[in-house]
Amino acid sequence: MKAMVLRGISSFRENRTPLELIDMPEPVPKEGEILVKVSACGVCHTELDEIEGRTPPPVFPVVLGHQVVGTVAGLGKNATRFHGGGRVGVGWIYSACGRCDSCLAGDENLCDNFMATGRDAHGGYAQFMTVPENFAYPIPDIFSDAEAAPLLCAGAIGYRSLRLTNLKNGQNLGLTGFGASAHLVLKMVRHKHPNTKVYVFARSTKEQDFARELGAVWAGNTDDEPPEKLHAIIDTTPAWKPIVEALRNLVSGGRLVINAIRKEETDKETLLKLHYPTHLWLEKEIKSVANVARQDIIEFLKLAAEIPIKPEVQEFSLEEANKALVELKEAKIRGAKVLRME
């Protein structure tokens, strides 16, 4: 099969083609696993974190990709949940132990033995992949393969982030950064909290315009001051400056939810500008989001089909994976980027 593999850590400044197209053996499903013939795979900022070493894969070479949609092409021994030809999706959570306190509480995302698709096991930047059947999900018929792919991570992690804000209908929500996840959160909010006003902070005027198209009442630059203070803000950026600016814009007792698996180091000195009375006083909170649990994906796919949420997508071929990643690195974003297998 054809696959785009990462052979080691590198910087996009020095290497704009970190992934290599190769032929590799088609995987064989083990007991309890299914073989998935991949039709689409979303491109996520977490892939940049893997490539540049902020969340490095333990073994190389590795096939990246964790927003996977395809059809069941084979069943391992004792795999009974799906039938051949059925359409399934795979998200960032590849497996968890199922026995620890976190898993038993439904917080598999916090399991010490959490394994990530496309990092700890081969992912979806390939024509085929295997996955434990209990970590695959049926895809609602309403979505095309390309539309469904971003829902499995950008959508599910956005769903978890929104839930962690404790936002009530009518309270103000801020979104800092407006890529694949944030644009899906905005669509969710308009359904779940119709009286909530959404304010968007983004560097790109194109992203600001896109946010207004989707229903944001205001959109400005990262360091602009919105016309009102915000009860909650979700950060989806790889940078530190938006964190400092977001804290400044919260109401007393407001909550900042950081939806990013890792932060880059380029502007970390911005944290030195934290001013306690301005940014942290009056019981403001910071909550981080770590991965997703299976229930997040299950609940979000159901909600997305009911609304329905149709992501904006830009499609690339498998061979164009490096191009899609470079555009993501350079913040050339409108909606979500998706690789299509031909």
CSV table of C-alpha atoms in Angstrom, one decimal:
chain,number,residue,atom,x,y,z
A,1,MET,CA,0.0,0.0,0.0
A,2,LYS,CA,1.0,3.6,-0.4
A,3,ALA,CA,1.7,5.7,2.8
A,4,MET,CA,3.3,9.0,3.8
A,5,VAL,CA,5.7,8.2,6.6
A,6,LEU,CA,7.7,10.3,9.0
A,7,ARG,CA,11.3,9.1,9.5
A,8,GLY,CA,12.3,11.5,12.2
A,9,ILE,CA,11.9,14.9,13.9
A,10,SER,CA,12.7,18.0,11.9
A,11,SER,CA,11.8,21.7,11.7
A,12,PHE,CA,9.6,23.1,8.9
A,13,ARG,CA,12.1,25.9,8.6
A,14,GLU,CA,14.7,23.4,7.5
A,15,ASN,CA,12.6,20.8,5.9
A,16,ARG,CA,9.3,21.5,4.1
A,17,THR,CA,8.8,17.9,3.0
A,18,PRO,CA,9.2,15.9,6.3
A,19,LEU,CA,6.9,13.1,5.0
A,20,GLU,CA,8.0,10.5,2.4
A,21,LEU,CA,5.7,8.6,0.1
A,22,ILE,CA,6.6,4.9,0.2
A,23,ASP,CA,5.2,1.5,-0.5
A,24,MET,CA,4.8,-0.6,2.6
A,25,PRO,CA,3.0,-3.9,3.4
A,26,GLU,CA,-0.7,-3.8,4.0
A,27,PRO,CA,-1.3,-4.3,7.7
A,28,VAL,CA,-3.0,-7.4,9.1
A,29,PRO,CA,-5.6,-7.0,11.9
A,30,LYS,CA,-4.8,-8.7,15.2
A,31,GLU,CA,-7.3,-10.2,17.6
A,32,GLY,CA,-10.0,-7.7,18.3
A,33,GLU,CA,-8.9,-5.4,15.5
A,34,ILE,CA,-10.4,-4.3,12.2
A,35,LEU,CA,-8.6,-3.4,8.9
A,36,VAL,CA,-9.8,-0.1,7.5
A,37,LYS,CA,-9.4,0.9,3.9
A,38,VAL,CA,-8.9,4.6,4.3
A,39,SER,CA,-10.8,7.0,2.1
A,40,ALA,CA,-10.1,10.3,3.9
A,41,CYS,CA,-7.9,11.6,6.7
A,42,GLY,CA,-8.0,15.0,8.2
A,43,VAL,CA,-4.8,17.1,8.6
A,44,CYS,CA,-4.4,18.4,12.2
A,45,HIS,CA,-2.0,20.8,13.9
A,46,THR,CA,-1.0,17.9,16.2
A,47,GLU,CA,0.8,16.4,13.2
A,48,LEU,CA,3.0,19.5,13.2
A,49,ASP,CA,3.7,18.8,16.9
A,50,GLU,CA,4.7,15.3,16.1
A,51,ILE,CA,7.0,16.3,13.2
A,52,GLU,CA,8.7,19.1,15.2
A,53,GLY,CA,9.1,17.0,18.4
A,54,ARG,CA,6.6,18.6,20.8
A,55,THR,CA,4.8,15.2,21.1
A,56,PRO,CA,7.2,12.9,19.4
A,57,PRO,CA,6.3,9.4,18.2
A,58,PRO,CA,8.2,6.7,20.2
A,59,VAL,CA,9.2,4.8,17.1
A,60,PHE,CA,10.2,5.7,13.5
A,61,PRO,CA,9.1,5.5,10.8
A,62,VAL,CA,5.5,6.2,11.6
A,63,VAL,CA,2.4,6.9,9.5
A,64,LEU,CA,0.7,10.0,10.9
A,65,GLY,CA,-3.0,10.9,10.8
A,66,HIS,CA,-5.8,10.6,13.3
A,67,GLN,CA,-9.0,11.9,11.7
A,68,VAL,CA,-9.6,8.8,9.6
A,69,VAL,CA,-12.7,7.7,7.6
A,70,GLY,CA,-12.8,4.5,5.6
A,71,THR,CA,-14.5,1.1,5.2
A,72,VAL,CA,-14.0,-2.1,7.0
A,73,ALA,CA,-11.8,-4.3,4.7
A,74,GLY,CA,-11.0,-7.1,7.2
A,75,LEU,CA,-11.7,-8.5,10.6
A,76,GLY,CA,-9.3,-9.9,13.2
A,77,LYS,CA,-10.1,-12.9,15.3
A,78,ASN,CA,-13.1,-12.2,17.6
A,79,ALA,CA,-13.8,-8.8,16.0
A,80,THR,CA,-17.6,-8.7,15.9
A,81,ARG,CA,-18.8,-5.0,16.1
A,82,PHE,CA,-18.5,-4.2,12.4
A,83,HIS,CA,-19.1,-6.0,9.1
A,84,GLY,CA,-17.1,-5.9,6.0
A,85,GLY,CA,-17.8,-2.8,3.9
A,86,GLY,CA,-19.2,-0.8,6.8
A,87,ARG,CA,-18.1,2.8,7.1
A,88,VAL,CA,-16.1,3.7,10.2
A,89,GLY,CA,-14.1,6.5,11.7
A,90,VAL,CA,-11.0,6.6,13.9
A,91,GLY,CA,-9.9,9.5,16.1
A,92,TRP,CA,-6.8,10.5,18.2
A,93,ILE,CA,-7.6,7.9,20.9
A,94,TYR,CA,-6.2,4.6,19.5
A,95,SER,CA,-6.5,2.6,22.8
A,96,ALA,CA,-6.5,2.9,26.6
A,97,CYS,CA,-6.0,0.3,29.3
A,98,GLY,CA,-9.7,0.1,30.3
A,99,ARG,CA,-8.8,-0.8,33.9
A,100,CYS,CA,-7.4,2.3,35.6
A,101,ASP,CA,-9.4,4.8,37.6
A,102,SER,CA,-9.5,7.3,34.7
A,103,CYS,CA,-10.8,4.7,32.3
A,104,LEU,CA,-13.4,3.4,34.7
A,105,ALA,CA,-14.6,7.0,35.2
A,106,GLY,CA,-14.9,7.5,31.4
A,107,ASP,CA,-11.8,9.7,31.3
A,108,GLU,CA,-9.8,7.4,29.0
A,109,ASN,CA,-8.1,10.5,27.7
A,110,LEU,CA,-6.2,10.7,31.0
A,111,CYS,CA,-5.1,7.0,31.1
A,112,ASP,CA,-1.4,6.5,31.7
A,113,ASN,CA,-1.4,3.9,28.9
A,114,PHE,CA,-3.3,6.1,26.4
A,115,MET,CA,-2.1,5.4,22.8
A,116,ALA,CA,-2.6,7.9,20.1
A,117,THR,CA,-3.5,7.1,16.5
A,118,GLY,CA,-0.7,8.3,14.1
A,119,ARG,CA,1.8,8.7,16.9
A,120,ASP,CA,1.9,5.5,19.0
A,121,ALA,CA,0.4,3.4,16.2
A,122,HIS,CA,0.3,3.9,12.4
A,123,GLY,CA,-2.5,6.2,11.4
A,124,GLY,CA,-4.5,7.3,8.3
A,125,TYR,CA,-1.9,8.9,6.0
A,126,ALA,CA,-2.1,5.6,4.2
A,127,GLN,CA,-4.4,3.5,2.1
A,128,PHE,CA,-5.0,1.0,5.0
A,129,MET,CA,-4.6,0.9,8.7
A,130,THR,CA,-5.7,-1.3,11.6
A,131,VAL,CA,-7.4,-0.3,14.9
A,132,PRO,CA,-9.0,-2.0,17.9
A,133,GLU,CA,-12.6,-2.4,17.0
A,134,ASN,CA,-13.8,-0.7,20.2
A,135,PHE,CA,-12.0,2.5,19.2
A,136,ALA,CA,-13.7,2.8,15.8
A,137,TYR,CA,-17.0,4.5,15.3
A,138,PRO,CA,-19.9,4.2,12.8
A,139,ILE,CA,-20.1,7.3,10.6
A,140,PRO,CA,-23.6,8.9,10.1
A,141,ASP,CA,-24.8,8.7,6.6
A,142,ILE,CA,-25.4,12.4,6.4
A,143,PHE,CA,-21.7,13.1,6.1
A,144,SER,CA,-19.4,12.5,3.1
A,145,ASP,CA,-16.0,11.0,3.9
A,146,ALA,CA,-14.3,14.3,3.7
A,147,GLU,CA,-16.9,16.1,5.9
A,148,ALA,CA,-16.7,13.3,8.5
A,149,ALA,CA,-12.9,13.3,8.9
A,150,PRO,CA,-12.5,16.6,10.8
A,151,LEU,CA,-15.4,15.7,13.1
A,152,LEU,CA,-13.3,12.9,14.6
A,153,CYS,CA,-10.7,15.2,16.2
A,154,ALA,CA,-11.3,18.9,15.5
A,155,GLY,CA,-15.0,18.4,16.2
A,156,ALA,CA,-14.7,16.0,19.1
A,157,ILE,CA,-12.0,18.0,20.9
A,158,GLY,CA,-14.0,21.2,20.3
A,159,TYR,CA,-17.0,19.5,21.8
A,160,ARG,CA,-15.0,18.5,24.9
A,161,SER,CA,-13.6,22.0,25.1
A,162,LEU,CA,-17.0,23.6,24.9
A,163,ARG,CA,-18.3,21.3,27.6
A,164,LEU,CA,-15.4,22.2,29.9
A,165,THR,CA,-16.2,26.0,29.6
A,166,ASN,CA,-19.4,25.4,31.7
A,167,LEU,CA,-21.0,28.0,29.4
A,168,LYS,CA,-24.7,28.8,29.9
A,169,ASN,CA,-27.0,30.0,27.1
A,170,GLY,CA,-26.8,33.8,26.8
A,171,GLN,CA,-23.2,34.1,28.2
A,172,ASN,CA,-20.5,35.4,26.0
A,173,LEU,CA,-18.0,33.0,24.4
A,174,GLY,CA,-14.6,33.9,22.9
A,175,LEU,CA,-12.7,31.8,20.4
A,176,THR,CA,-9.0,32.6,19.9
A,177,GLY,CA,-7.7,31.1,16.7
A,178,PHE,CA,-10.2,30.1,14.0
A,179,GLY,CA,-9.1,26.9,12.3
A,180,ALA,CA,-10.7,23.5,12.0
A,181,SER,CA,-11.8,23.1,15.6
A,182,ALA,CA,-12.9,26.6,16.4
A,183,HIS,CA,-15.2,26.9,13.3
A,184,LEU,CA,-16.9,23.7,14.4
A,185,VAL,CA,-17.3,25.1,17.9
A,186,LEU,CA,-19.0,28.2,16.6
A,187,LYS,CA,-21.5,26.0,14.7
A,188,MET,CA,-22.1,24.0,17.8
A,189,VAL,CA,-22.7,27.0,20.0
A,190,ARG,CA,-25.3,28.5,17.6
A,191,HIS,CA,-27.3,25.3,18.0
A,192,LYS,CA,-26.8,24.6,21.7
A,193,HIS,CA,-26.7,28.2,23.0
A,194,PRO,CA,-28.7,30.3,20.5
A,195,ASN,CA,-28.6,33.4,22.8
A,196,THR,CA,-24.8,33.3,23.2
A,197,LYS,CA,-22.7,35.9,21.4
A,198,VAL,CA,-19.5,34.6,20.0
A,199,TYR,CA,-16.4,36.8,19.7
A,200,VAL,CA,-13.5,35.6,17.5
A,201,PHE,CA,-9.8,36.6,17.8
A,202,ALA,CA,-7.6,35.7,14.8
A,203,ARG,CA,-4.5,37.2,13.1
A,204,SER,CA,-5.8,36.7,9.6
A,205,THR,CA,-8.4,39.0,8.2
A,206,LYS,CA,-9.6,36.1,6.0
A,207,GLU,CA,-10.3,34.1,9.2
A,208,GLN,CA,-12.0,37.0,10.8
A,209,ASP,CA,-14.3,37.4,7.7
A,210,PHE,CA,-15.0,33.6,7.8
A,211,ALA,CA,-16.0,33.8,11.4
A,212,ARG,CA,-18.5,36.6,10.7
A,213,GLU,CA,-19.9,34.5,7.8
A,214,LEU,CA,-20.6,31.7,10.3
A,215,GLY,CA,-22.3,34.0,12.8
A,216,ALA,CA,-19.7,35.6,15.1
A,217,VAL,CA,-21.0,38.9,16.3
A,218,TRP,CA,-17.4,40.4,16.4
A,219,ALA,CA,-14.0,39.4,15.0
A,220,GLY,CA,-10.7,41.1,15.6
A,221,ASN,CA,-7.0,40.6,16.0
A,222,THR,CA,-5.5,38.6,18.8
A,223,ASP,CA,-4.7,41.7,20.9
A,224,ASP,CA,-7.9,43.7,20.0
A,225,GLU,CA,-10.3,44.4,22.9
A,226,PRO,CA,-13.8,43.1,22.3
A,227,PRO,CA,-16.8,45.4,23.0
A,228,GLU,CA,-17.8,43.1,26.0
A,229,LYS,CA,-16.0,40.9,28.5
A,230,LEU,CA,-16.4,37.2,28.0
A,231,HIS,CA,-17.6,34.5,30.3
A,232,ALA,CA,-15.5,31.8,28.7
A,233,ILE,CA,-12.8,31.6,26.0
A,234,ILE,CA,-11.5,28.6,24.1
A,235,ASP,CA,-8.0,28.8,22.8
A,236,THR,CA,-7.1,26.7,19.8
A,237,THR,CA,-3.7,28.3,18.9
A,238,PRO,CA,-0.1,26.9,19.2
A,239,ALA,CA,1.1,30.2,20.7
A,240,TRP,CA,1.3,31.9,24.1
A,241,LYS,CA,0.3,35.4,23.3
A,242,PRO,CA,-3.4,34.5,22.8
A,243,ILE,CA,-3.4,33.0,26.4
A,244,VAL,CA,-2.3,36.3,27.9
A,245,GLU,CA,-4.7,38.3,25.8
A,246,ALA,CA,-7.6,36.0,26.5
A,247,LEU,CA,-7.1,36.2,30.3
A,248,ARG,CA,-7.4,40.0,30.0
A,249,ASN,CA,-10.7,39.7,28.3
A,250,LEU,CA,-12.5,37.4,30.8
A,251,VAL,CA,-15.1,38.5,33.2
A,252,SER,CA,-14.5,37.9,37.0
A,253,GLY,CA,-14.8,34.2,37.5
A,254,GLY,CA,-14.4,33.5,33.8
A,255,ARG,CA,-12.8,30.4,32.4
A,256,LEU,CA,-10.1,30.0,29.7
A,257,VAL,CA,-10.0,26.5,28.1
A,258,ILE,CA,-6.8,25.7,26.3
A,259,ASN,CA,-7.5,23.3,23.4
A,260,ALA,CA,-4.0,22.5,22.3
A,261,ILE,CA,-2.0,19.3,22.9
A,262,ARG,CA,1.3,21.3,22.9
A,263,LYS,CA,2.4,25.0,22.7
A,264,GLU,CA,5.3,26.1,20.6
A,265,GLU,CA,8.3,28.0,22.1
A,266,THR,CA,8.5,30.9,19.7
A,267,ASP,CA,6.6,33.5,21.8
A,268,LYS,CA,6.9,32.0,25.3
A,269,GLU,CA,8.4,35.2,26.6
A,270,THR,CA,4.9,36.7,26.3
A,271,LEU,CA,4.1,35.0,29.6
A,272,LEU,CA,6.4,37.5,31.3
A,273,LYS,CA,3.7,40.1,30.5
A,274,LEU,CA,1.3,38.5,32.9
A,275,HIS,CA,0.0,41.1,35.3
A,276,TYR,CA,-1.7,39.5,38.3
A,277,PRO,CA,-4.6,42.1,38.8
A,278,THR,CA,-5.3,42.3,35.0
A,279,HIS,CA,-5.0,38.6,33.9
A,280,LEU,CA,-5.4,36.3,36.9
A,281,TRP,CA,-7.2,38.1,39.8
A,282,LEU,CA,-10.9,37.8,40.6
A,283,GLU,CA,-11.0,34.0,40.4
A,284,LYS,CA,-10.3,33.6,36.7
A,285,GLU,CA,-9.7,29.9,35.8
A,286,ILE,CA,-7.5,28.1,33.3
A,287,LYS,CA,-8.5,24.6,32.2
A,288,SER,CA,-6.5,22.5,29.8
A,289,VAL,CA,-7.9,19.8,27.4
A,290,ALA,CA,-6.0,16.6,27.2
A,291,ASN,CA,-6.9,14.4,24.2
A,292,VAL,CA,-10.4,13.0,23.8
A,293,ALA,CA,-12.3,10.0,25.2
A,294,ARG,CA,-14.4,7.7,23.2
A,295,GLN,CA,-17.6,9.1,24.6
A,296,ASP,CA,-16.6,12.6,23.3
A,297,ILE,CA,-16.5,11.2,19.7
A,298,ILE,CA,-19.7,9.2,20.1
A,299,GLU,CA,-21.7,12.1,21.5
A,300,PHE,CA,-20.3,14.6,19.1
A,301,LEU,CA,-21.0,12.5,16.0
A,302,LYS,CA,-24.6,12.2,17.1
A,303,LEU,CA,-24.9,15.9,17.8
A,304,ALA,CA,-23.2,16.9,14.5
A,305,ALA,CA,-25.7,14.7,12.6
A,306,GLU,CA,-28.7,16.2,14.4
A,307,ILE,CA,-27.8,19.8,13.8
A,308,PRO,CA,-26.3,19.0,11.2
A,309,ILE,CA,-22.7,20.4,11.3
A,310,LYS,CA,-21.0,20.3,7.9
A,311,PRO,CA,-17.3,21.3,8.1
A,312,GLU,CA,-15.7,23.5,5.5
A,313,VAL,CA,-13.0,21.4,4.0
A,314,GLN,CA,-10.1,21.8,1.6
A,315,GLU,CA,-9.1,18.5,-0.1
A,316,PHE,CA,-5.6,17.3,-1.0
A,317,SER,CA,-4.3,14.0,-2.4
A,318,LEU,CA,-2.2,11.7,-0.2
A,319,GLU,CA,0.9,12.8,-2.1
A,320,GLU,CA,0.1,16.4,-1.2
A,321,ALA,CA,0.3,15.8,2.5
A,322,ASN,CA,3.4,17.9,2.9
A,323,LYS,CA,1.8,20.8,1.1
A,324,ALA,CA,-1.3,20.6,3.4
A,325,LEU,CA,1.0,20.6,6.4
A,326,VAL,CA,3.0,23.6,5.2
A,327,GLU,CA,-0.2,25.6,4.6
A,328,LEU,CA,-1.3,24.7,8.2
A,329,LYS,CA,2.1,25.8,9.6
A,330,GLU,CA,1.8,29.1,7.7
A,331,ALA,CA,-1.7,29.6,9.0
A,332,LYS,CA,-3.3,29.4,5.5
A,333,ILE,CA,-6.5,28.0,7.0
A,334,ARG,CA,-10.2,28.1,6.0
A,335,GLY,CA,-12.0,25.3,7.8
A,336,ALA,CA,-10.2,21.9,7.8
A,337,LYS,CA,-7.7,20.3,5.5
A,338,VAL,CA,-8.4,16.7,4.4
A,339,LEU,CA,-6.4,14.1,2.5
A,340,ARG,CA,-8.3,12.0,0.0
A,341,MET,CA,-7.2,8.5,-1.0
A,342,GLU,CA,-7.8,7.7,-4.7
